[in-house]
Amino acid sequence: MSIIRRSLTSLLIALACLMSVPAMAQEDPGRELLVNLAEAPSSRVEEAINAIVDSGDERARGWLEAYGNNRLSRVKDTGQVVLVLNNRGRDWEIADPLTGENLGEMSRRKLDRVAINNAIRGKLEGIMAMLDLNAADPDVREASAADMMGKVDAALVAPLQARLEKEESAAVRDRIEAALAIYRVEQGDIEAVEVLAGSLHPRARAALNNAAASDSPQLVEAANKALASIEQKLKLNKAAETLYFGLSMGSVLVLAAIGLAITFGVMGVINMAHGELIMLGAYTTWGVQQLLPGQPGLALLLSIPAGFLVAAIAGIIIERSVIQHLKGRPLETLLATFGISLILQQLVRTVISPQNRTVVTPEWMSGSLVINDALSLTLNRLYVMAFALIVFAALMMIMRKTRLGLDVRAVTQNRAMARSMGIKATKVDILTFALGSGVAGLAGVALSQLTNVGPNLGQNYIIDSFMVVVFGGVGNLWGTLIAGLSLGTINQLLEPWAGAVLAKIIVLVFIILFIQKRPKGLFPQKGRAAEN
Amino acid sequence: MWLTRPLQERSTQLFLGILIAALAVVTVLHLAMPEDSALHVSAYTVTLLGKYLCYALLAVAVDLVWGYLGILSLGHGAFFALGGYAMGMYLMRQIGDRGTYGDPILPDFMVFLNWDSLPWYWHGFDMAWFAFAMVLLVPGALAFVFGYLAFRSRVTGVYLSIITQALTFALMLAFFRNEMGFGGNNGLTDFRDILGFNLRTDATRLGLFIATGIALAIGYVICRGIVTSKLGRVSIACRDAEARTRFLGYRVERVQLFVFVVSAMLAGVAGALYVPQVGIINPSEFSPLFSIEVVVWVALGGRATLYGAVIGALLVNYAKTVFTGVMPDAWLFALGGLFVLVTVFLPKGIAGLLQKRRKAPDNDRSNPREATA
């Protein structure tokens, strides 16, 4: 009987438990965890935090971060724990930490901050890093593991090792192994040096450097060996980086010069206002962004055609008003277009501002492509490089495959003959000049992503552009491409030991000497085109 | 003798007469007129006029190569500035221990940069004769090396113009560097005296003005002498038909080199006289804009006339003084417009207008052909 009664009781309890499960599910366990944290006396805080961590709740990291930032408060009346989104002014904007729902504003007098002391704050960092190590996103895990390098202490070794066994992503495993190895090297473990030998991370190097200064001769030897291999790899990466910067600078030069290669190289018109057409393109980008605030990406895409058009129209005006009257007088053309460049610069200064304007870089263009710890490529430069190549290819196609290109080549080779074949030479002049100017505008759009947009933007590029065109060989688009890329690379190669200014001077002197040796440039024109 | 021949020409006599008369009038008005008189020429104006005359000498130098040799130099500002720096170095050494830091040998900026000794190329500049020789030799040597390389490989026309521009641009970048030992972007300034005369007295300023006027007169006569000599005829032939001249057996590159070096030296003298009058020399004198501005003075005055260069330099710089005083923003518009208008509507410049009015044939060819052939 007693057995029955006892069983009945246990059954009832079990039933009661079963009944209460749905009720518990509605009552979010997070609420209790947070209340516990808020109510815990300082000796129990750590326990409360561990409870939050052990709950495996996805929201745990956000809560702890808010806690660490003093953004966790309790409403005095209800005892509810809330997230403070904005704690400026008298009324604070708060949100429900469980649902993320915005609860509007509440007077700060009605709120009670959940207290935290510095000892806990220090530990919180490591705890959050461990939380991140358990995150679902492998990128988060990798970043967190990288952050752990050099920060591992005895307490973290065991959880890290446990994590390592579970980890699937190779990149994260490498990071955790490196983080553990740094700890072991610090403890004097020679075998761990081997692990670090492949790492390019500065903290791995720092650990090895410390090891190389230690007392144990074997450890010193191993560390030095590892350091030497790292040094080698770093040099390689450094070279790759220099090459990248060189090509990037080169592609900027190509962009700036390629329009000139059309107007100067193909048409033979010296346009000293070319730099200012670049500047117009850059200002167009700025203008389109002003028209479309908040959408820098769309604005940038739109300013590609817009920059082309603005510069092309400016080019047509210059051609019609001045250059056509100076046909066959190149030195006068040089002077007149220089005058135009002064007018355009001053126009921008007067109408817009003498100060530099900031052009926003859209999100998908900022940031960088991380190859390894020592090498990351900035995305905007990568985009500009691609853009330069596309513009170059498009120009090549226009000159080679279209009717306009055919006409241009005919008119430049033999104007009288071309005209007698029915080609309207004047129209071809206008179109060619518009094309060259428009490409300058495109260069401006690209440059706006790399440098300051100001009235002097064009001035800085005009001499370089002429150098590139002349160096590559006038009238030769391929020459311009090669010349631009190689001059950019040479400049970057010289920079580390000569400094930026001296490198530029050396390159200028080199070109001056080169032109005297080969006045027609790298790739002189041959055949009929060379006769003029 | 080639130098005395120009003195028998009417145009040169006229030019020298006007120049000397102008110098005399300014001197008399400055010294004799009481300060409150409307006719009094202040020391400020004297220095300003002296500055214009330096520019005029530079313009004559540019006209010599552009007008008579067909070389459009966009880098003559470099020679001007080098002459100026040579003079500036002399003036710096003359400061002695009167500088802010009181170092008897090192100029202030070197003390400031913690240099402990004078760089080798600063030695000798405490002697006037050496510095004045350098005023001629440094620009001359640069022009010689540059010209030798360029003319030997027959770089002409637009290419030459662009590399002269690159030359002055490179020098500007170089002189902006503190490590060069020329005071970086502050340049050389705070001068005290020249040849023992205090630079801040009116008498020294008047003296410098007169010296500049005399230098312009001598420079003009030298240029005139060159262009009327046989060498000058060959140089005009080079300008008009380089290949033909070469086929006739003339060593075109030697003629070009000689004229180019003379022109660079004249520019150096102009720069050297400019520095004590404005009291500063800094790398902005190397800027490509300045060099190309000089060309437009010549174009406005009239190319290949020499006196046109003087007229152009004086007019444009007077306009610049007026404009930058009244409405500084408009000056670049005006200058830019001048470039366009002169080249499109006034290819022979003001001298061309004068000649047309007089309808008198000039000694030179009135219609220089382009030098691009």
Tab-separated table of N, CA and C in Angstrom, chain B residues 79-139:
chain	number	residue	atom	x	y	z
B	79	PHE	N	66.411	77.301	-64.026
B	79	PHE	CA	67.681	78.038	-64.102
B	79	PHE	C	67.602	79.320	-63.280
B	80	PHE	N	66.437	79.965	-63.383
B	80	PHE	CA	66.180	81.184	-62.604
B	80	PHE	C	66.337	80.882	-61.115
B	81	ALA	N	65.704	79.806	-60.674
B	81	ALA	CA	65.736	79.473	-59.251
B	81	ALA	C	67.133	79.044	-58.819
B	82	LEU	N	67.840	78.323	-59.689
B	82	LEU	CA	69.202	77.908	-59.310
B	82	LEU	C	70.095	79.119	-59.124
B	83	GLY	N	69.998	80.089	-60.035
B	83	GLY	CA	70.737	81.336	-59.860
B	83	GLY	C	70.346	82.006	-58.556
B	84	GLY	N	69.043	81.970	-58.299
B	84	GLY	CA	68.542	82.569	-57.063
B	84	GLY	C	69.088	81.867	-55.834
B	85	TYR	N	69.140	80.540	-55.889
B	85	TYR	CA	69.654	79.797	-54.737
B	85	TYR	C	71.139	80.082	-54.526
B	86	ALA	N	71.901	80.207	-55.632
B	86	ALA	CA	73.323	80.514	-55.483
B	86	ALA	C	73.481	81.850	-54.761
B	87	MET	N	72.682	82.842	-55.193
B	87	MET	CA	72.736	84.131	-54.530
B	87	MET	C	72.242	84.015	-53.088
B	88	GLY	N	71.172	83.240	-52.897
B	88	GLY	CA	70.614	83.067	-51.560
B	88	GLY	C	71.633	82.464	-50.609
B	89	MET	N	72.427	81.500	-51.111
B	89	MET	CA	73.440	80.875	-50.255
B	89	MET	C	74.481	81.891	-49.835
B	90	TYR	N	74.864	82.753	-50.795
B	90	TYR	CA	75.818	83.813	-50.453
B	90	TYR	C	75.217	84.712	-49.364
B	91	LEU	N	73.971	85.110	-49.566
B	91	LEU	CA	73.345	86.017	-48.600
B	91	LEU	C	73.184	85.342	-47.241
B	92	MET	N	72.910	84.045	-47.250
B	92	MET	CA	72.785	83.317	-45.982
B	92	MET	C	74.110	83.355	-45.222
B	93	ARG	N	75.206	83.124	-45.959
B	93	ARG	CA	76.508	83.119	-45.286
B	93	ARG	C	76.862	84.501	-44.766
B	94	GLN	N	76.327	85.541	-45.443
B	94	GLN	CA	76.614	86.900	-44.993
B	94	GLN	C	75.926	87.237	-43.672
B	95	ILE	N	74.879	86.472	-43.341
B	95	ILE	CA	74.179	86.745	-42.082
B	95	ILE	C	75.131	86.552	-40.912
B	96	GLY	N	76.019	85.552	-41.059
B	96	GLY	CA	76.994	85.278	-40.000
B	96	GLY	C	76.306	84.923	-38.695
B	97	ASP	N	76.777	85.537	-37.614
B	97	ASP	CA	76.234	85.160	-36.302
B	97	ASP	C	75.034	86.025	-35.913
B	98	ARG	N	74.444	86.729	-36.897
B	98	ARG	CA	73.299	87.560	-36.553
B	98	ARG	C	71.978	86.809	-36.646
B	99	GLY	N	72.046	85.505	-36.990
B	99	GLY	CA	70.816	84.707	-37.093
B	99	GLY	C	70.190	84.467	-35.728
B	100	THR	N	69.025	83.844	-35.732
B	100	THR	CA	68.310	83.605	-34.474
B	100	THR	C	69.142	82.766	-33.516
B	101	TYR	N	69.859	81.775	-34.082
B	101	TYR	CA	70.623	80.891	-33.219
B	101	TYR	C	72.046	81.377	-33.000
B	102	GLY	N	72.440	82.413	-33.745
B	102	GLY	CA	73.741	83.011	-33.526
B	102	GLY	C	74.924	82.147	-33.903
B	103	ASP	N	74.703	81.128	-34.724
B	103	ASP	CA	75.841	80.297	-35.138
B	103	ASP	C	76.641	81.057	-36.195
B	104	PRO	N	77.960	81.196	-35.987
B	104	PRO	CA	78.735	82.025	-36.930
B	104	PRO	C	78.812	81.421	-38.332
B	105	ILE	N	78.687	80.113	-38.467
B	105	ILE	CA	78.861	79.495	-39.785
B	105	ILE	C	77.556	78.924	-40.314
B	106	LEU	N	76.892	78.117	-39.503
B	106	LEU	CA	75.699	77.428	-39.997
B	106	LEU	C	74.512	78.388	-40.107
B	107	PRO	N	73.795	78.339	-41.237
B	107	PRO	CA	72.542	79.096	-41.329
B	107	PRO	C	71.525	78.553	-40.322
B	108	ASP	N	70.544	79.382	-39.999
B	108	ASP	CA	69.564	79.025	-38.974
B	108	ASP	C	68.916	77.663	-39.187
B	109	PHE	N	68.489	77.418	-40.440
B	109	PHE	CA	67.727	76.187	-40.650
B	109	PHE	C	68.579	74.946	-40.398
B	110	MET	N	69.895	75.062	-40.619
B	110	MET	CA	70.751	73.893	-40.369
B	110	MET	C	70.893	73.657	-38.870
B	111	VAL	N	70.992	74.760	-38.118
B	111	VAL	CA	71.037	74.613	-36.662
B	111	VAL	C	69.743	73.961	-36.196
B	112	PHE	N	68.651	74.436	-36.777
B	112	PHE	CA	67.337	73.913	-36.402
B	112	PHE	C	67.232	72.417	-36.688
B	113	LEU	N	67.870	71.983	-37.782
B	113	LEU	CA	67.806	70.562	-38.153
B	113	LEU	C	68.910	69.749	-37.476
B	114	ASN	N	69.642	70.402	-36.549
B	114	ASN	CA	70.709	69.730	-35.800
B	114	ASN	C	71.864	69.273	-36.670
B	115	TRP	N	72.153	70.021	-37.713
B	115	TRP	CA	73.333	69.666	-38.501
B	115	TRP	C	74.542	70.216	-37.768
B	116	ASP	N	75.659	69.471	-37.818
B	116	ASP	CA	76.797	69.988	-37.060
B	116	ASP	C	77.845	70.641	-37.950
B	117	SER	N	77.759	70.410	-39.268
B	117	SER	CA	78.735	71.104	-40.104
B	117	SER	C	78.083	71.474	-41.426
B	118	LEU	N	78.751	72.346	-42.110
B	118	LEU	CA	78.255	72.821	-43.396
B	118	LEU	C	78.404	71.707	-44.444
B	119	PRO	N	77.379	71.428	-45.262
B	119	PRO	CA	77.569	70.458	-46.345
B	119	PRO	C	78.618	70.983	-47.328
B	120	TRP	N	79.276	70.064	-48.030
B	120	TRP	CA	80.410	70.468	-48.873
B	120	TRP	C	80.034	71.512	-49.906
B	121	TYR	N	78.794	71.395	-50.443
B	121	TYR	CA	78.447	72.316	-51.529
B	121	TYR	C	78.128	73.715	-51.021
B	122	TRP	N	78.135	73.911	-49.701
B	122	TRP	CA	77.924	75.258	-49.180
B	122	TRP	C	79.241	75.998	-49.004
B	123	HIS	N	80.364	75.285	-49.137
B	123	HIS	CA	81.642	75.952	-48.927
B	123	HIS	C	81.935	76.906	-50.079
B	124	GLY	N	82.548	77.991	-49.751
B	124	GLY	CA	82.920	78.959	-50.777
B	124	GLY	C	81.889	80.048	-50.987
B	125	PHE	N	80.657	79.783	-50.536
B	125	PHE	CA	79.617	80.767	-50.805
B	125	PHE	C	79.707	81.987	-49.880
B	126	ASP	N	80.671	81.972	-48.964
B	126	ASP	CA	80.853	83.177	-48.167
B	126	ASP	C	81.636	84.228	-48.953
B	127	MET	N	82.237	83.807	-50.094
B	127	MET	CA	82.989	84.753	-50.919
B	127	MET	C	82.104	85.204	-52.066
B	128	ALA	N	82.004	86.509	-52.218
B	128	ALA	CA	81.091	87.048	-53.222
B	128	ALA	C	81.464	86.587	-54.622
B	129	TRP	N	82.771	86.653	-54.958
B	129	TRP	CA	83.155	86.312	-56.330
B	129	TRP	C	82.769	84.872	-56.673
B	130	PHE	N	82.960	83.978	-55.668
B	130	PHE	CA	82.639	82.572	-55.901
B	130	PHE	C	81.140	82.406	-56.128
B	131	ALA	N	80.348	83.038	-55.246
B	131	ALA	CA	78.896	82.903	-55.356
B	131	ALA	C	78.406	83.467	-56.692
B	132	PHE	N	78.962	84.635	-57.079
B	132	PHE	CA	78.500	85.240	-58.326
B	132	PHE	C	78.903	84.389	-59.527
B	133	ALA	N	80.060	83.741	-59.414
B	133	ALA	CA	80.445	82.833	-60.495
B	133	ALA	C	79.482	81.665	-60.565
B	134	MET	N	79.069	81.164	-59.381
B	134	MET	CA	78.146	80.031	-59.347
B	134	MET	C	76.784	80.401	-59.941
B	135	VAL	N	76.403	81.668	-59.772
B	135	VAL	CA	75.146	82.134	-60.358
B	135	VAL	C	75.130	81.841	-61.853
B	136	LEU	N	76.288	81.992	-62.494
B	136	LEU	CA	76.373	81.693	-63.925
B	136	LEU	C	76.634	80.209	-64.167
B	137	LEU	N	77.518	79.644	-63.351
B	137	LEU	CA	78.015	78.304	-63.670
B	137	LEU	C	76.994	77.201	-63.378
B	138	VAL	N	76.269	77.327	-62.269
B	138	VAL	CA	75.349	76.225	-61.933
B	138	VAL	C	74.238	76.090	-62.977
B	139	PRO	N	73.498	77.168	-63.276
B	139	PRO	CA	72.491	77.009	-64.327
B	139	PRO	C	73.125	76.622	-65.660
